[in-house]
mmCIF file of C-alpha atoms in Angstrom:
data_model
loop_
_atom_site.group_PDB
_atom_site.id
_atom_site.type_symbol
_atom_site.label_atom_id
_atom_site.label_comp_id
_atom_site.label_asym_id
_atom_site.label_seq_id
_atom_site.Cartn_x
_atom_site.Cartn_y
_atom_site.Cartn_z
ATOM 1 C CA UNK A 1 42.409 2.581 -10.266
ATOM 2 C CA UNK A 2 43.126 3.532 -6.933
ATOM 3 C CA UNK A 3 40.097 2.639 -5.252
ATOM 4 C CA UNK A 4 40.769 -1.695 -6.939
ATOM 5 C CA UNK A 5 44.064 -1.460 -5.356
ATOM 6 C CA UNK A 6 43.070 0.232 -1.655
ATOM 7 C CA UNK A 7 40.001 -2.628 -2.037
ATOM 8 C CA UNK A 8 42.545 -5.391 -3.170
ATOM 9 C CA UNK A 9 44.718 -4.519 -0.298
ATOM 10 C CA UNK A 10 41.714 -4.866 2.127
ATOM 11 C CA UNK A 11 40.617 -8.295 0.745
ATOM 12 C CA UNK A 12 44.349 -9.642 0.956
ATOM 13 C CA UNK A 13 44.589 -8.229 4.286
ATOM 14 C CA UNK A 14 40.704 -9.662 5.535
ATOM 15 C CA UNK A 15 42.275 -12.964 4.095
ATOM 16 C CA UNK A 16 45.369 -13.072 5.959
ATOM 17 C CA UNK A 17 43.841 -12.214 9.121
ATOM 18 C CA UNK A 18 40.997 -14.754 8.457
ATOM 19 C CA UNK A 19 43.528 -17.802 7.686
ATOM 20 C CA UNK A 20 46.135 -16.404 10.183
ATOM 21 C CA UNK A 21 44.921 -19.596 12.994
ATOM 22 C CA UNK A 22 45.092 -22.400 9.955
ATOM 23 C CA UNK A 23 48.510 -21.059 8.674
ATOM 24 C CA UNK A 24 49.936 -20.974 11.980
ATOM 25 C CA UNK A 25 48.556 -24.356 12.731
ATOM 26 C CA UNK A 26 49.881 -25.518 9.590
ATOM 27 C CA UNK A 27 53.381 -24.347 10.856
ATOM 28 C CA UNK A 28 53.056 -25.610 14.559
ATOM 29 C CA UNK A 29 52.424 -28.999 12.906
ATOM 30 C CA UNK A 30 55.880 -29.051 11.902
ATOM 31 C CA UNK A 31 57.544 -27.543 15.237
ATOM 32 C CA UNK A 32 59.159 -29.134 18.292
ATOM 33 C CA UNK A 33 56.881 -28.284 21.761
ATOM 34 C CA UNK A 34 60.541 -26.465 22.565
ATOM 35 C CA UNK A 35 59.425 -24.047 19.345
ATOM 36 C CA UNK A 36 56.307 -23.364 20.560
ATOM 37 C CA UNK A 37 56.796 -22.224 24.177
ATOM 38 C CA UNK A 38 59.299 -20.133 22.495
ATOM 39 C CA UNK A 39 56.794 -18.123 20.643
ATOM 40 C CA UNK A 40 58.044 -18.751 16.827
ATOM 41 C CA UNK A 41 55.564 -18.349 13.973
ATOM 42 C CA UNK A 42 57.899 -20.960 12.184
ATOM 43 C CA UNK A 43 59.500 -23.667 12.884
ATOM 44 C CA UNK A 44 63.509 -23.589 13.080
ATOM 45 C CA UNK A 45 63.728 -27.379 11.799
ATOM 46 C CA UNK A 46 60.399 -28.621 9.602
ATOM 47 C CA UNK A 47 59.505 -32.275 11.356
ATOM 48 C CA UNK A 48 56.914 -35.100 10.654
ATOM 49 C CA UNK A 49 57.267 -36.408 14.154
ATOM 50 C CA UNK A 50 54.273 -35.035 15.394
ATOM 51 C CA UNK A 51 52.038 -36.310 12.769
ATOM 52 C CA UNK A 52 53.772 -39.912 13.169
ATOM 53 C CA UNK A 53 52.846 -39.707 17.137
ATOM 54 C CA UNK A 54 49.256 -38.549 16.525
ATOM 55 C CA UNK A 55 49.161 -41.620 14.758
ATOM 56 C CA UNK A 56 50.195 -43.400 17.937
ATOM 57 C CA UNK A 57 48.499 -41.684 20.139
ATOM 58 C CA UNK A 58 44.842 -41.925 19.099
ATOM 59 C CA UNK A 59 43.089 -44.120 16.076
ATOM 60 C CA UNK A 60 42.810 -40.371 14.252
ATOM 61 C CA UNK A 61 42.375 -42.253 10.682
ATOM 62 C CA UNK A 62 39.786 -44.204 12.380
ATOM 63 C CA UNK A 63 37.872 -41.288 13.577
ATOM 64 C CA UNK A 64 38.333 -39.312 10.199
ATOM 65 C CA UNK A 65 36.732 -42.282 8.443
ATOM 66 C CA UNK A 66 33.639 -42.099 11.017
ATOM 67 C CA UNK A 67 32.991 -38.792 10.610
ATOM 68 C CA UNK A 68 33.394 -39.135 6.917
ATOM 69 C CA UNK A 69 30.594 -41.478 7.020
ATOM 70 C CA UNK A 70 28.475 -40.045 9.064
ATOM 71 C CA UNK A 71 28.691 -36.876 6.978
ATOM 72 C CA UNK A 72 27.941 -38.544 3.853
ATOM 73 C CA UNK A 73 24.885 -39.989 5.617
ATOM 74 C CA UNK A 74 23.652 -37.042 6.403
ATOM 75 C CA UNK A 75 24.294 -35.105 2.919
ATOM 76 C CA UNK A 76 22.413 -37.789 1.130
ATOM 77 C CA UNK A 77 19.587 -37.995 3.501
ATOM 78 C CA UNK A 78 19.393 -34.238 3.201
ATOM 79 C CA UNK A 79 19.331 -34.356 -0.550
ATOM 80 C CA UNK A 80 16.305 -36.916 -0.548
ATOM 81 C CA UNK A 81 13.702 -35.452 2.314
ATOM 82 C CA UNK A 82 14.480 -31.988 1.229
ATOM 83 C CA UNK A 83 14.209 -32.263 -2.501
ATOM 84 C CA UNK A 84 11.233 -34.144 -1.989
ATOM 85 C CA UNK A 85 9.566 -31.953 0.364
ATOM 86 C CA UNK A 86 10.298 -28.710 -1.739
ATOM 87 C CA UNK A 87 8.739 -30.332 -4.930
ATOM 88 C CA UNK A 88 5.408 -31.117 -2.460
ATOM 89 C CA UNK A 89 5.369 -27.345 -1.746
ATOM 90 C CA UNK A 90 5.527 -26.245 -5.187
ATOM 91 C CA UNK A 91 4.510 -28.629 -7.697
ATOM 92 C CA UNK A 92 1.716 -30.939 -5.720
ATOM 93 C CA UNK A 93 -1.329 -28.369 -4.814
ATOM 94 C CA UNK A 94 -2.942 -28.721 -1.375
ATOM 95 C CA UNK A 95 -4.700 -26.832 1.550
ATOM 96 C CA UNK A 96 -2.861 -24.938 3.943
ATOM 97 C CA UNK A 97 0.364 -25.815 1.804
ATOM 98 C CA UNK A 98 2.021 -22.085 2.660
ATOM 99 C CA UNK A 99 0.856 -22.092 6.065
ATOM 100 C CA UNK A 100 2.407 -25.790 6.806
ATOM 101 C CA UNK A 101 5.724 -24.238 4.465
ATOM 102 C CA UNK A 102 5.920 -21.523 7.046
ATOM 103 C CA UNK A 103 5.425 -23.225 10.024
ATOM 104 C CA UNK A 104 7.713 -25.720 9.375
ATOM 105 C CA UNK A 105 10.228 -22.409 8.103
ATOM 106 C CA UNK A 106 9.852 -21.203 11.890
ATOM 107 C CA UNK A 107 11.227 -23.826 13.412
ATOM 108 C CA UNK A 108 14.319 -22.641 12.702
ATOM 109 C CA UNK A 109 13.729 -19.636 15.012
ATOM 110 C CA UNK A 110 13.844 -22.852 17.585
ATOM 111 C CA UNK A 111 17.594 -23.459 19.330
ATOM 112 C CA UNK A 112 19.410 -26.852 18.317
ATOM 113 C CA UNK A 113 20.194 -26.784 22.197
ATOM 114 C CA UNK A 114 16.116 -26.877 22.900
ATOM 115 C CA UNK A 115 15.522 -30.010 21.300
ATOM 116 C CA UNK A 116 18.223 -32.102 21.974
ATOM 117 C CA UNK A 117 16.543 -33.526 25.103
ATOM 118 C CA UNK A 118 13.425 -34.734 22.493
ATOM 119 C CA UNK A 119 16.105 -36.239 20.417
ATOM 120 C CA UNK A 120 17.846 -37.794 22.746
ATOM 121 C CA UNK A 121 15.045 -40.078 24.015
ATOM 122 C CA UNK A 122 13.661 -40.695 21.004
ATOM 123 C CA UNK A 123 16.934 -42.112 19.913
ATOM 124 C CA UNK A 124 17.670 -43.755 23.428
ATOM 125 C CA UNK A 125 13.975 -45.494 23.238
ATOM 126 C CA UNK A 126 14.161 -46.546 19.454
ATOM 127 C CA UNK A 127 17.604 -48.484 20.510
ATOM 128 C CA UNK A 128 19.942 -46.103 18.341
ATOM 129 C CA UNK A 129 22.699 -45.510 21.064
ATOM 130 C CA UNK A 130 26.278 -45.853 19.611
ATOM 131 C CA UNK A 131 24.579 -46.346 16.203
ATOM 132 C CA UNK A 132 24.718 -44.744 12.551
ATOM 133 C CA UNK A 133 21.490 -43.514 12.903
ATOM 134 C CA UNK A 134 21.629 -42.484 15.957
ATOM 135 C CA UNK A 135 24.394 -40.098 14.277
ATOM 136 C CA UNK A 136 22.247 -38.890 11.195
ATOM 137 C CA UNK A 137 18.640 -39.367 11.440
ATOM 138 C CA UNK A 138 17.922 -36.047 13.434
ATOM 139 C CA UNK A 139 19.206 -34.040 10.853
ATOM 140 C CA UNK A 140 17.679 -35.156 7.482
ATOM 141 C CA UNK A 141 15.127 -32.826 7.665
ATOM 142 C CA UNK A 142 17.051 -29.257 7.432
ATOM 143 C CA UNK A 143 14.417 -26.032 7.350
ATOM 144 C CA UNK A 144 16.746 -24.689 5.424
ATOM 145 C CA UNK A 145 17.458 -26.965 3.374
ATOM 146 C CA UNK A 146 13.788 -27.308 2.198
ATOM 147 C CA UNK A 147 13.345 -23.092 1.978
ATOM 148 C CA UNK A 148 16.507 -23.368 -0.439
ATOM 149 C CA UNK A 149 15.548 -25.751 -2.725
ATOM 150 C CA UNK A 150 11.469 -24.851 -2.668
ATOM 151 C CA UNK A 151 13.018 -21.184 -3.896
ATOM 152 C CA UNK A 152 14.741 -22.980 -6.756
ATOM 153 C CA UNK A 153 11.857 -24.890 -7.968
ATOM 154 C CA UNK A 154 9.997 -21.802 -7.958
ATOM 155 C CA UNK A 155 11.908 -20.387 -10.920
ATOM 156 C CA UNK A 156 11.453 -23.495 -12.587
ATOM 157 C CA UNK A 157 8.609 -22.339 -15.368
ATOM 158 C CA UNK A 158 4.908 -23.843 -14.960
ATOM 159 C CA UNK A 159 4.879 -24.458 -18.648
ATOM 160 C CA UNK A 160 7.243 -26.934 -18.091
ATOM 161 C CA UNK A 161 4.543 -29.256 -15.913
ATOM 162 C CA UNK A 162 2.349 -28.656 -18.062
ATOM 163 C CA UNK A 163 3.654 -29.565 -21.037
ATOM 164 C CA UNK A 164 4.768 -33.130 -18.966
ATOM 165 C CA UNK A 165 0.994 -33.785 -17.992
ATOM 166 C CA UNK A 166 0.129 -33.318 -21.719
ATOM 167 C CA UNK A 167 2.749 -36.222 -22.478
ATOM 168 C CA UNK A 168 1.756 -38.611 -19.564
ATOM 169 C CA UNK A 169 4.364 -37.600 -17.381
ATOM 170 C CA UNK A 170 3.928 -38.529 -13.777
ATOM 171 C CA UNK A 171 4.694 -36.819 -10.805
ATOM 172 C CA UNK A 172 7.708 -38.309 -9.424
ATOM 173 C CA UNK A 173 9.029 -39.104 -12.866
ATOM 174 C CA UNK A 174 8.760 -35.283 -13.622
ATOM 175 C CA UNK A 175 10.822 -34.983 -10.703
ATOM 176 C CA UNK A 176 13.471 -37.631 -11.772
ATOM 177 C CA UNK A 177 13.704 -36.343 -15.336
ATOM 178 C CA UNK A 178 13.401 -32.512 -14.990
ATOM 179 C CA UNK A 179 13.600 -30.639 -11.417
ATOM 180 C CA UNK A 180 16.400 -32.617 -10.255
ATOM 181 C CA UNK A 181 18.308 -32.062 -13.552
ATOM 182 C CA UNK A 182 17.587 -28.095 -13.574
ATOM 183 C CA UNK A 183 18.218 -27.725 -9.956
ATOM 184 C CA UNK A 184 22.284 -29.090 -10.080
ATOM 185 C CA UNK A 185 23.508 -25.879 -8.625
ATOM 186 C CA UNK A 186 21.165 -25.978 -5.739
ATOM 187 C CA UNK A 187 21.653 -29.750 -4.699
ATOM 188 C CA UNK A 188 25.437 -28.748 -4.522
ATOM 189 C CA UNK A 189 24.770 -25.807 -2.998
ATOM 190 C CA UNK A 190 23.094 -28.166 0.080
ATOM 191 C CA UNK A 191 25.213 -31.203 -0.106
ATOM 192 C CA UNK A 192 28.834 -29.088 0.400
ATOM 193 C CA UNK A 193 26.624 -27.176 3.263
ATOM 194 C CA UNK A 194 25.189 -30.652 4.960
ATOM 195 C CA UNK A 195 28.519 -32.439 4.723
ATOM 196 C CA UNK A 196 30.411 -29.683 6.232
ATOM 197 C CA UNK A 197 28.108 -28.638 8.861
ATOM 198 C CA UNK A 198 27.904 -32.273 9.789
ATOM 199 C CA UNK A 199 31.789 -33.149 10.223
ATOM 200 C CA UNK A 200 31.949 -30.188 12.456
ATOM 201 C CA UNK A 201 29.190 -31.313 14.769
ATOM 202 C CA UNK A 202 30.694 -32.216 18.399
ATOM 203 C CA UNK A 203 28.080 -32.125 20.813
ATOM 204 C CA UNK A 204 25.448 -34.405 19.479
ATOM 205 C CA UNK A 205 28.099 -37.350 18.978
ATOM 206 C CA UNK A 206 29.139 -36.822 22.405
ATOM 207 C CA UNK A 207 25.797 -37.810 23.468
ATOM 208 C CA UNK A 208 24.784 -40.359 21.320
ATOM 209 C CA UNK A 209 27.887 -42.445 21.520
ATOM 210 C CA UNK A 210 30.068 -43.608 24.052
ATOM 211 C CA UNK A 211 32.117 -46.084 22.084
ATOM 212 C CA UNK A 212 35.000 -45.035 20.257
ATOM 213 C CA UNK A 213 34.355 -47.370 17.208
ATOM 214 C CA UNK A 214 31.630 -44.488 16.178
ATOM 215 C CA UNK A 215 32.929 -41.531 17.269
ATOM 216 C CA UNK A 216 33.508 -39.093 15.085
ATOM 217 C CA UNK A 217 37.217 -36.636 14.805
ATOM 218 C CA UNK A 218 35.510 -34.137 16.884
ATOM 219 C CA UNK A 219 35.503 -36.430 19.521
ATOM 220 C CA UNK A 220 39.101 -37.939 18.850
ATOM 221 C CA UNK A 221 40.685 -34.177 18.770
ATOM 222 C CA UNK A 222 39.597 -33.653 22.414
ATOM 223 C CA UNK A 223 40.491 -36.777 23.519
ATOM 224 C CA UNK A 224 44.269 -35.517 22.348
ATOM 225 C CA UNK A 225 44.059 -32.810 23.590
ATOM 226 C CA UNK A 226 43.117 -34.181 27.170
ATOM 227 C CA UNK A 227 45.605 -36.725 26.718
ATOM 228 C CA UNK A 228 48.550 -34.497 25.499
ATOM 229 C CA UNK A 229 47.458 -31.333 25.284
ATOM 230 C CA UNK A 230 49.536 -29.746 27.903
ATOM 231 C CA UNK A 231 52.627 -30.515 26.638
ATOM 232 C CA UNK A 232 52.520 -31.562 22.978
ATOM 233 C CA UNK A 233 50.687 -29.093 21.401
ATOM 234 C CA UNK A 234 52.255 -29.560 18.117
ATOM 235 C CA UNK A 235 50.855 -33.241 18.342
ATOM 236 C CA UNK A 236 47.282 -31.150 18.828
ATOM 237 C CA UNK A 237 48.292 -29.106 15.664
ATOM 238 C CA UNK A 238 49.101 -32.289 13.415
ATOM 239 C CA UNK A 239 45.968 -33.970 14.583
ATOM 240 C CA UNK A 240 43.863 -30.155 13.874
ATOM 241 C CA UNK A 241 45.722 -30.130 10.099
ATOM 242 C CA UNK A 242 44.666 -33.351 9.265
ATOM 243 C CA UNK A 243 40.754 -32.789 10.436
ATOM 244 C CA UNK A 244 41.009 -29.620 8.367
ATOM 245 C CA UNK A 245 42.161 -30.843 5.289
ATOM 246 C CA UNK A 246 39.391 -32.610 3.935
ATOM 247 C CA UNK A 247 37.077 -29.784 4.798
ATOM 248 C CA UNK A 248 38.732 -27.065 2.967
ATOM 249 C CA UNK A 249 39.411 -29.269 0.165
ATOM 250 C CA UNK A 250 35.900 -29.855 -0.070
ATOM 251 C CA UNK A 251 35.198 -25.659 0.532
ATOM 252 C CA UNK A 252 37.434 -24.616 -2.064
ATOM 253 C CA UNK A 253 35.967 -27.033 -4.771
ATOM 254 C CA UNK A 254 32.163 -26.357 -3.446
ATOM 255 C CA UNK A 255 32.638 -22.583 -3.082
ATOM 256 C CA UNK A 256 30.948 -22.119 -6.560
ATOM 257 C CA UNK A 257 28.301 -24.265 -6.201
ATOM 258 C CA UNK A 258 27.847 -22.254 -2.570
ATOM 259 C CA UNK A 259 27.735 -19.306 -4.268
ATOM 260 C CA UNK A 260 25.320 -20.347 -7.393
ATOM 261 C CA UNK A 261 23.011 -22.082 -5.348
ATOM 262 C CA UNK A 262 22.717 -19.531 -2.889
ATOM 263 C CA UNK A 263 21.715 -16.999 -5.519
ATOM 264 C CA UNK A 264 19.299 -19.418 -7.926
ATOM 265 C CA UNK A 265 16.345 -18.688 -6.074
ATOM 266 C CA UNK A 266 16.399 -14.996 -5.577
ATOM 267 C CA UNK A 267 14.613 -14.302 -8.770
ATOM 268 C CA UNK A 268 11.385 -15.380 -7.692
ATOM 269 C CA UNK A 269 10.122 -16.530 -4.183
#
């Protein structure tokens, strides 16, 4: 009994400590800049002003919606070349099919920093500057991704194929009508981690774009904080709530499907 309550303690205290920066965020939002160069963890009169002036200030609902977009993009483009590369590794037979698995596994050993030059060009030369797909393409094909879901199919029993080829059923419908079906935890698991790992994603935009009509919020939050961060930090704060939001909303619903996927394909690999 006493060791659930010292380990109890320890979690609540991990979690405090871990959402310590988003609670006080949360309460800086609300605060006059007089509150915070005073040092108060709350504020002495709750305010929307500073939401209202982000508004203002930069087209924030603008960039939300861009980076919305462009992380939907990229979770459904994820979805399709990864599922469909991880049924090729399991389900179509070939030559060299682990050796091409694991070669294409290693190239996550390889830096994102290392190939952004590549990228870049290949986007500048195919025209995709201050584009949508200049935004997503580069990251439909996830390494991970494809080692996630090829463990999941593995567990998925032979019989079953077999028993499709005796009924005429082709390849890709056997994907349509039973992998994708028996693999829902998985596909979560990758679209919560794609669309989350995507809205963060700062760097990349910067280069690609240089308009704000696709910029994503990444963008738009240092722009504020250029523009007012040295005296309206509680502007900063609103505009940091309000990128966070849709994030954790999406985290604390997709947390399960996280956690199931994550574990689906450590059975067999």
């Amino acid at each position: 009994m006493k060791k659930k309550i010292l380990i109890s303690v320890l979690l609540i205290i991990s979690a405090l400590l871990i959402f310590a920066p988003i609670l006080y965020a949360i309460s800086a939002s609300f605060m006059s800049p007089k509150d915070i160069y005073a040092g108060k963890i709350f504020p002495s009169q709750f305010n929307f002003d500073a939401y209202k002036e982000v508004m203002d200030s930069i087209p924030l609902l603008h960039f939300l919606w861009v980076s919305f977009l462009m992380s939907f993009f990229v979770m459904v483009g994820q979805l399709v070349v990864c599922s469909l590369s991880a049924y090729a590794f399991v389900f179509i037979p070939f030559k060299g099919r682990n050796l091409i698995f694991f070669l294409f596994l290693s190239t996550m050993l390889i830096p994102w920093e290392a190939t952004i030059i590549p990228n870049f060009l290949t986007i500048l030369h195919l025209n995709w500057v201050n584009t949508y797909q200049g935004l997503t393409f580069p990251f439909f094909a996830l390494p991970f991704g494809i080692f996630l879901l090829r463990q999941h199919f593995l567990t998925l029993p032979k019989e079953l194929w077999e028993s499709a080829q005796v009924d005429g059923c082709s390849r890709l419908k056997f994907f349509f009508k039973f992998v994708l079906p028996l693999s829902k935890s998985s596909l979560s698991a990758l679209a919560v981690y794609g669309f989350l790992t995507t809205w963060n994603k700062y760097l990349w935009p910067l280069l690609v774009t240089n308009d704000n009509s696709v910029r994503p919020v990444q963008i738009g939050l240092k722009m504020l904080i250029a523009q007012e961060g040295s005296s309206q930090w509680n502007m900063v704060m609103a505009a940091v709530v309000m990128t966070l939001l849709p994030t954790l909303l999406l985290l604390f619903i997709g947390i399960k499907y996280i956690r199931e996927g994550l574990t689906a394909g450590a059975v067999k690999g």
